Amino acid sequence: RMLSAFSETVEYRYPGEALMNGHAEVLEFFTERRATNGTTHDVFRQVHDEDATLCEGTITGKIGDAPLEGAFVGVFEFDTTTERIATVAVYTRL
């Protein structure tokens, strides 16, 4: 379901990962390489304009079997033609 929010040519930036391009690379990251699991994201700040949204919040979950608590900022830029997310950049402090 998450992929339906992204344009087919989405660019996804995530700490410690090479730039991911398109649905296949993003899906492979989330199903095979993402180190965190069972995560909950609590967003406490959102800033919007016509072309982008910034979300700031906290994340809890696990890295392997170890507990995880941290903070994140996600920047989402939109393709106004398709009304889908064109670019994602995630920044974390874990």
Tab-separated table of N, CA and C in Angstrom:
chain	number	residue	atom	x	y	z
A	1	ARG	N	0.817	-1.202	0.000
A	1	ARG	CA	0.000	0.000	0.000
A	1	ARG	C	0.852	1.253	0.000
A	2	MET	N	1.965	1.242	0.718
A	2	MET	CA	2.801	2.431	0.814
A	2	MET	C	3.272	2.882	-0.568
A	3	LEU	N	3.621	1.940	-1.431
A	3	LEU	CA	4.154	2.300	-2.739
A	3	LEU	C	3.152	3.088	-3.571
A	4	SER	N	1.872	2.909	-3.339
A	4	SER	CA	0.873	3.627	-4.134
A	4	SER	C	0.926	5.139	-3.886
A	5	ALA	N	1.539	5.571	-2.779
A	5	ALA	CA	1.686	7.005	-2.509
A	5	ALA	C	2.864	7.605	-3.274
A	6	PHE	N	3.755	6.760	-3.795
A	6	PHE	CA	4.962	7.221	-4.477
A	6	PHE	C	4.781	7.209	-5.991
A	7	SER	N	5.404	8.189	-6.650
A	7	SER	CA	5.456	8.148	-8.110
A	7	SER	C	6.285	6.929	-8.520
A	8	GLU	N	6.101	6.484	-9.730
A	8	GLU	CA	6.860	5.330	-10.239
A	8	GLU	C	8.361	5.591	-10.218
A	9	THR	N	8.751	6.850	-10.328
A	9	THR	CA	10.174	7.214	-10.399
A	9	THR	C	10.662	7.856	-9.100
A	10	VAL	N	10.039	7.529	-7.991
A	10	VAL	CA	10.397	8.120	-6.699
A	10	VAL	C	11.899	7.995	-6.434
A	11	GLU	N	12.460	9.042	-5.834
A	11	GLU	CA	13.834	9.004	-5.324
A	11	GLU	C	13.731	8.991	-3.811
A	12	TYR	N	14.361	8.003	-3.174
A	12	TYR	CA	14.239	7.808	-1.726
A	12	TYR	C	15.630	7.837	-1.105
A	13	ARG	N	15.843	8.784	-0.212
A	13	ARG	CA	17.133	8.911	0.493
A	13	ARG	C	16.928	8.502	1.946
A	14	TYR	N	17.783	7.595	2.407
A	14	TYR	CA	17.683	7.078	3.774
A	14	TYR	C	19.096	6.961	4.334
A	15	PRO	N	19.310	7.328	5.598
A	15	PRO	CA	20.670	7.303	6.167
A	15	PRO	C	21.372	5.953	5.971
A	16	GLY	N	22.606	6.018	5.506
A	16	GLY	CA	23.417	4.816	5.342
A	16	GLY	C	23.105	3.999	4.102
A	17	GLU	N	22.200	4.470	3.257
A	17	GLU	CA	21.807	3.744	2.046
A	17	GLU	C	22.139	4.582	0.815
A	18	ALA	N	22.423	3.900	-0.270
A	18	ALA	CA	22.566	4.594	-1.551
A	18	ALA	C	21.196	5.111	-1.973
A	19	LEU	N	21.178	6.140	-2.791
A	19	LEU	CA	19.929	6.677	-3.303
A	19	LEU	C	19.132	5.566	-3.976
A	20	MET	N	17.875	5.424	-3.580
A	20	MET	CA	16.992	4.428	-4.183
A	20	MET	C	16.113	5.120	-5.216
A	21	ASN	N	15.915	4.455	-6.356
A	21	ASN	CA	15.110	5.006	-7.436
A	21	ASN	C	14.027	4.016	-7.833
A	22	GLY	N	12.780	4.447	-7.776
A	22	GLY	CA	11.664	3.636	-8.252
A	22	GLY	C	11.123	2.667	-7.217
A	23	HIS	N	9.943	2.164	-7.525
A	23	HIS	CA	9.221	1.273	-6.610
A	23	HIS	C	10.016	0.020	-6.237
A	24	ALA	N	10.665	-0.610	-7.210
A	24	ALA	CA	11.358	-1.880	-6.950
A	24	ALA	C	12.469	-1.702	-5.914
A	25	GLU	N	13.271	-0.647	-6.031
A	25	GLU	CA	14.365	-0.446	-5.080
A	25	GLU	C	13.848	-0.082	-3.689
A	26	VAL	N	12.797	0.728	-3.616
A	26	VAL	CA	12.223	1.089	-2.321
A	26	VAL	C	11.618	-0.143	-1.649
A	27	LEU	N	10.886	-0.942	-2.399
A	27	LEU	CA	10.290	-2.163	-1.853
A	27	LEU	C	11.369	-3.121	-1.359
A	28	GLU	N	12.434	-3.291	-2.121
A	28	GLU	CA	13.526	-4.181	-1.721
A	28	GLU	C	14.164	-3.695	-0.422
A	29	PHE	N	14.330	-2.383	-0.266
A	29	PHE	CA	14.885	-1.833	0.966
A	29	PHE	C	13.987	-2.181	2.156
A	30	PHE	N	12.697	-1.904	2.040
A	30	PHE	CA	11.794	-2.121	3.176
A	30	PHE	C	11.585	-3.596	3.495
A	31	THR	N	11.677	-4.470	2.523
A	31	THR	CA	11.437	-5.896	2.785
A	31	THR	C	12.707	-6.686	3.093
A	32	GLU	N	13.887	-6.176	2.669
A	32	GLU	CA	15.102	-6.982	2.822
A	32	GLU	C	16.242	-6.324	3.590
A	33	ARG	N	16.350	-4.980	3.580
A	33	ARG	CA	17.539	-4.355	4.165
A	33	ARG	C	17.264	-3.453	5.355
A	34	ARG	N	16.082	-3.000	5.539
A	34	ARG	CA	15.801	-2.045	6.613
A	34	ARG	C	16.098	-2.690	7.962
A	35	ALA	N	16.961	-2.049	8.739
A	35	ALA	CA	17.431	-2.634	10.006
A	35	ALA	C	16.388	-2.549	11.113
A	36	THR	N	15.517	-1.562	11.047
A	36	THR	CA	14.518	-1.394	12.114
A	36	THR	C	13.279	-2.224	11.823
A	37	ASN	N	12.584	-2.606	12.898
A	37	ASN	CA	11.349	-3.360	12.724
A	37	ASN	C	10.380	-3.026	13.853
A	38	GLY	N	9.113	-3.288	13.608
A	38	GLY	CA	8.094	-3.027	14.618
A	38	GLY	C	8.062	-1.579	15.053
A	39	THR	N	8.314	-0.662	14.116
A	39	THR	CA	8.450	0.738	14.490
A	39	THR	C	7.112	1.476	14.547
A	40	THR	N	7.086	2.458	15.414
A	40	THR	CA	5.981	3.411	15.514
A	40	THR	C	6.560	4.803	15.340
A	41	HIS	N	5.944	5.581	14.477
A	41	HIS	CA	6.378	6.957	14.229
A	41	HIS	C	5.315	7.897	14.786
A	42	ASP	N	5.705	8.738	15.716
A	42	ASP	CA	4.802	9.739	16.274
A	42	ASP	C	5.224	11.105	15.755
A	43	VAL	N	4.409	11.676	14.885
A	43	VAL	CA	4.716	12.973	14.270
A	43	VAL	C	4.193	14.080	15.175
A	44	PHE	N	5.067	15.028	15.524
A	44	PHE	CA	4.621	16.146	16.351
A	44	PHE	C	4.707	17.483	15.628
A	45	ARG	N	5.298	17.520	14.435
A	45	ARG	CA	5.338	18.763	13.675
A	45	ARG	C	5.254	18.443	12.190
A	46	GLN	N	4.405	19.181	11.495
A	46	GLN	CA	4.296	19.087	10.042
A	46	GLN	C	4.326	20.505	9.477
A	47	VAL	N	5.101	20.678	8.417
A	47	VAL	CA	5.162	21.952	7.721
A	47	VAL	C	4.871	21.661	6.256
A	48	HIS	N	3.910	22.380	5.694
A	48	HIS	CA	3.483	22.129	4.313
A	48	HIS	C	3.659	23.373	3.455
A	49	ASP	N	3.946	23.135	2.184
A	49	ASP	CA	3.748	24.163	1.169
A	49	ASP	C	3.226	23.459	-0.074
A	50	GLU	N	3.158	24.147	-1.194
A	50	GLU	CA	2.560	23.550	-2.390
A	50	GLU	C	3.315	22.342	-2.906
A	51	ASP	N	4.627	22.320	-2.726
A	51	ASP	CA	5.451	21.281	-3.340
A	51	ASP	C	6.036	20.265	-2.370
A	52	ALA	N	5.969	20.534	-1.054
A	52	ALA	CA	6.648	19.644	-0.120
A	52	ALA	C	5.994	19.668	1.256
A	53	THR	N	6.275	18.603	2.005
A	53	THR	CA	5.854	18.501	3.401
A	53	THR	C	7.043	18.001	4.211
A	54	LEU	N	7.237	18.579	5.375
A	54	LEU	CA	8.262	18.145	6.317
A	54	LEU	C	7.546	17.600	7.542
A	55	CYS	N	7.942	16.409	7.992
A	55	CYS	CA	7.386	15.815	9.207
A	55	CYS	C	8.528	15.574	10.189
A	56	GLU	N	8.322	15.975	11.437
A	56	GLU	CA	9.310	15.762	12.489
A	56	GLU	C	8.647	14.951	13.587
A	57	GLY	N	9.382	13.978	14.135
A	57	GLY	CA	8.785	13.174	15.187
A	57	GLY	C	9.762	12.244	15.857
A	58	THR	N	9.191	11.319	16.602
A	58	THR	CA	9.979	10.298	17.296
A	58	THR	C	9.645	8.926	16.730
A	59	ILE	N	10.594	8.017	16.886
A	59	ILE	CA	10.427	6.652	16.414
A	59	ILE	C	10.770	5.704	17.560
A	60	THR	N	9.977	4.681	17.736
A	60	THR	CA	10.273	3.595	18.679
A	60	THR	C	10.103	2.277	17.947
A	61	GLY	N	10.777	1.271	18.426
A	61	GLY	CA	10.710	-0.048	17.808
A	61	GLY	C	11.926	-0.851	18.205
A	62	LYS	N	12.470	-1.575	17.223
A	62	LYS	CA	13.642	-2.412	17.474
A	62	LYS	C	14.611	-2.330	16.313
A	63	ILE	N	15.892	-2.479	16.641
A	63	ILE	CA	16.934	-2.760	15.655
A	63	ILE	C	17.406	-4.158	15.996
A	64	GLY	N	17.057	-5.113	15.158
A	64	GLY	CA	17.264	-6.519	15.526
A	64	GLY	C	16.418	-6.813	16.745
A	65	ASP	N	17.043	-7.258	17.834
A	65	ASP	CA	16.327	-7.516	19.091
A	65	ASP	C	16.478	-6.387	20.102
A	66	ALA	N	17.274	-5.370	19.770
A	66	ALA	CA	17.534	-4.268	20.702
A	66	ALA	C	16.457	-3.189	20.583
A	67	PRO	N	16.060	-2.605	21.710
A	67	PRO	CA	15.075	-1.517	21.667
A	67	PRO	C	15.621	-0.304	20.914
A	68	LEU	N	14.729	0.427	20.286
A	68	LEU	CA	15.086	1.600	19.514
A	68	LEU	C	14.230	2.776	19.969
A	69	GLU	N	14.878	3.894	20.249
A	69	GLU	CA	14.193	5.163	20.477
A	69	GLU	C	15.019	6.224	19.786
A	70	GLY	N	14.349	7.088	19.031
A	70	GLY	CA	15.090	8.122	18.329
A	70	GLY	C	14.175	9.191	17.785
A	71	ALA	N	14.755	10.021	16.946
A	71	ALA	CA	14.022	11.114	16.327
A	71	ALA	C	14.251	11.061	14.823
A	72	PHE	N	13.316	11.650	14.078
A	72	PHE	CA	13.443	11.662	12.628
A	72	PHE	C	12.846	12.949	12.062
A	73	VAL	N	13.299	13.265	10.865
A	73	VAL	CA	12.675	14.273	10.021
A	73	VAL	C	12.550	13.645	8.646
A	74	GLY	N	11.387	13.732	8.070
A	74	GLY	CA	11.151	13.264	6.711
A	74	GLY	C	10.712	14.431	5.852
A	75	VAL	N	11.337	14.564	4.689
A	75	VAL	CA	10.974	15.615	3.743
A	75	VAL	C	10.399	14.925	2.508
A	76	PHE	N	9.180	15.301	2.167
A	76	PHE	CA	8.455	14.690	1.061
A	76	PHE	C	8.149	15.758	0.014
A	77	GLU	N	8.681	15.577	-1.194
A	77	GLU	CA	8.386	16.489	-2.295
A	77	GLU	C	7.413	15.797	-3.239
A	78	PHE	N	6.514	16.581	-3.812
A	78	PHE	CA	5.412	16.007	-4.579
A	78	PHE	C	5.512	16.293	-6.067
A	79	ASP	N	5.055	15.334	-6.854
A	79	ASP	CA	4.851	15.510	-8.283
A	79	ASP	C	3.406	15.974	-8.426
A	80	THR	N	3.218	17.241	-8.739
A	80	THR	CA	1.866	17.790	-8.780
A	80	THR	C	1.049	17.246	-9.949
A	81	THR	N	1.712	16.700	-10.965
A	81	THR	CA	0.998	16.123	-12.098
A	81	THR	C	0.312	14.817	-11.708
A	82	THR	N	1.051	13.948	-10.988
A	82	THR	CA	0.492	12.644	-10.609
A	82	THR	C	-0.111	12.641	-9.211
A	83	GLU	N	0.136	13.738	-8.452
A	83	GLU	CA	-0.312	13.837	-7.063
A	83	GLU	C	0.241	12.695	-6.201
A	84	ARG	N	1.494	12.358	-6.472
A	84	ARG	CA	2.197	11.329	-5.713
A	84	ARG	C	3.511	11.912	-5.177
A	85	ILE	N	4.125	11.207	-4.234
A	85	ILE	CA	5.405	11.633	-3.671
A	85	ILE	C	6.512	11.334	-4.673
A	86	ALA	N	7.294	12.361	-5.024
A	86	ALA	CA	8.365	12.202	-6.001
A	86	ALA	C	9.726	11.997	-5.348
A	87	THR	N	9.932	12.614	-4.177
A	87	THR	CA	11.216	12.530	-3.492
A	87	THR	C	10.986	12.418	-2.003
A	88	VAL	N	11.739	11.514	-1.361
A	88	VAL	CA	11.711	11.362	0.088
A	88	VAL	C	13.146	11.469	0.586
A	89	ALA	N	13.355	12.258	1.627
A	89	ALA	CA	14.651	12.330	2.291
A	89	ALA	C	14.388	12.150	3.794
A	90	VAL	N	15.006	11.145	4.390
A	90	VAL	CA	14.813	10.836	5.810
A	90	VAL	C	16.113	11.120	6.542
A	91	TYR	N	15.978	11.800	7.667
A	91	TYR	CA	17.115	12.107	8.540
A	91	TYR	C	16.765	11.572	9.909
A	92	THR	N	17.710	10.882	10.563
A	92	THR	CA	17.433	10.266	11.856
A	92	THR	C	18.492	10.602	12.886
A	93	ARG	N	18.096	10.511	14.142
A	93	ARG	CA	19.006	10.552	15.280
A	93	ARG	C	18.559	9.399	16.170
A	94	LEU	N	19.294	8.308	16.103
A	94	LEU	CA	18.905	7.097	16.842
A	94	LEU	C	19.787	6.883	18.040
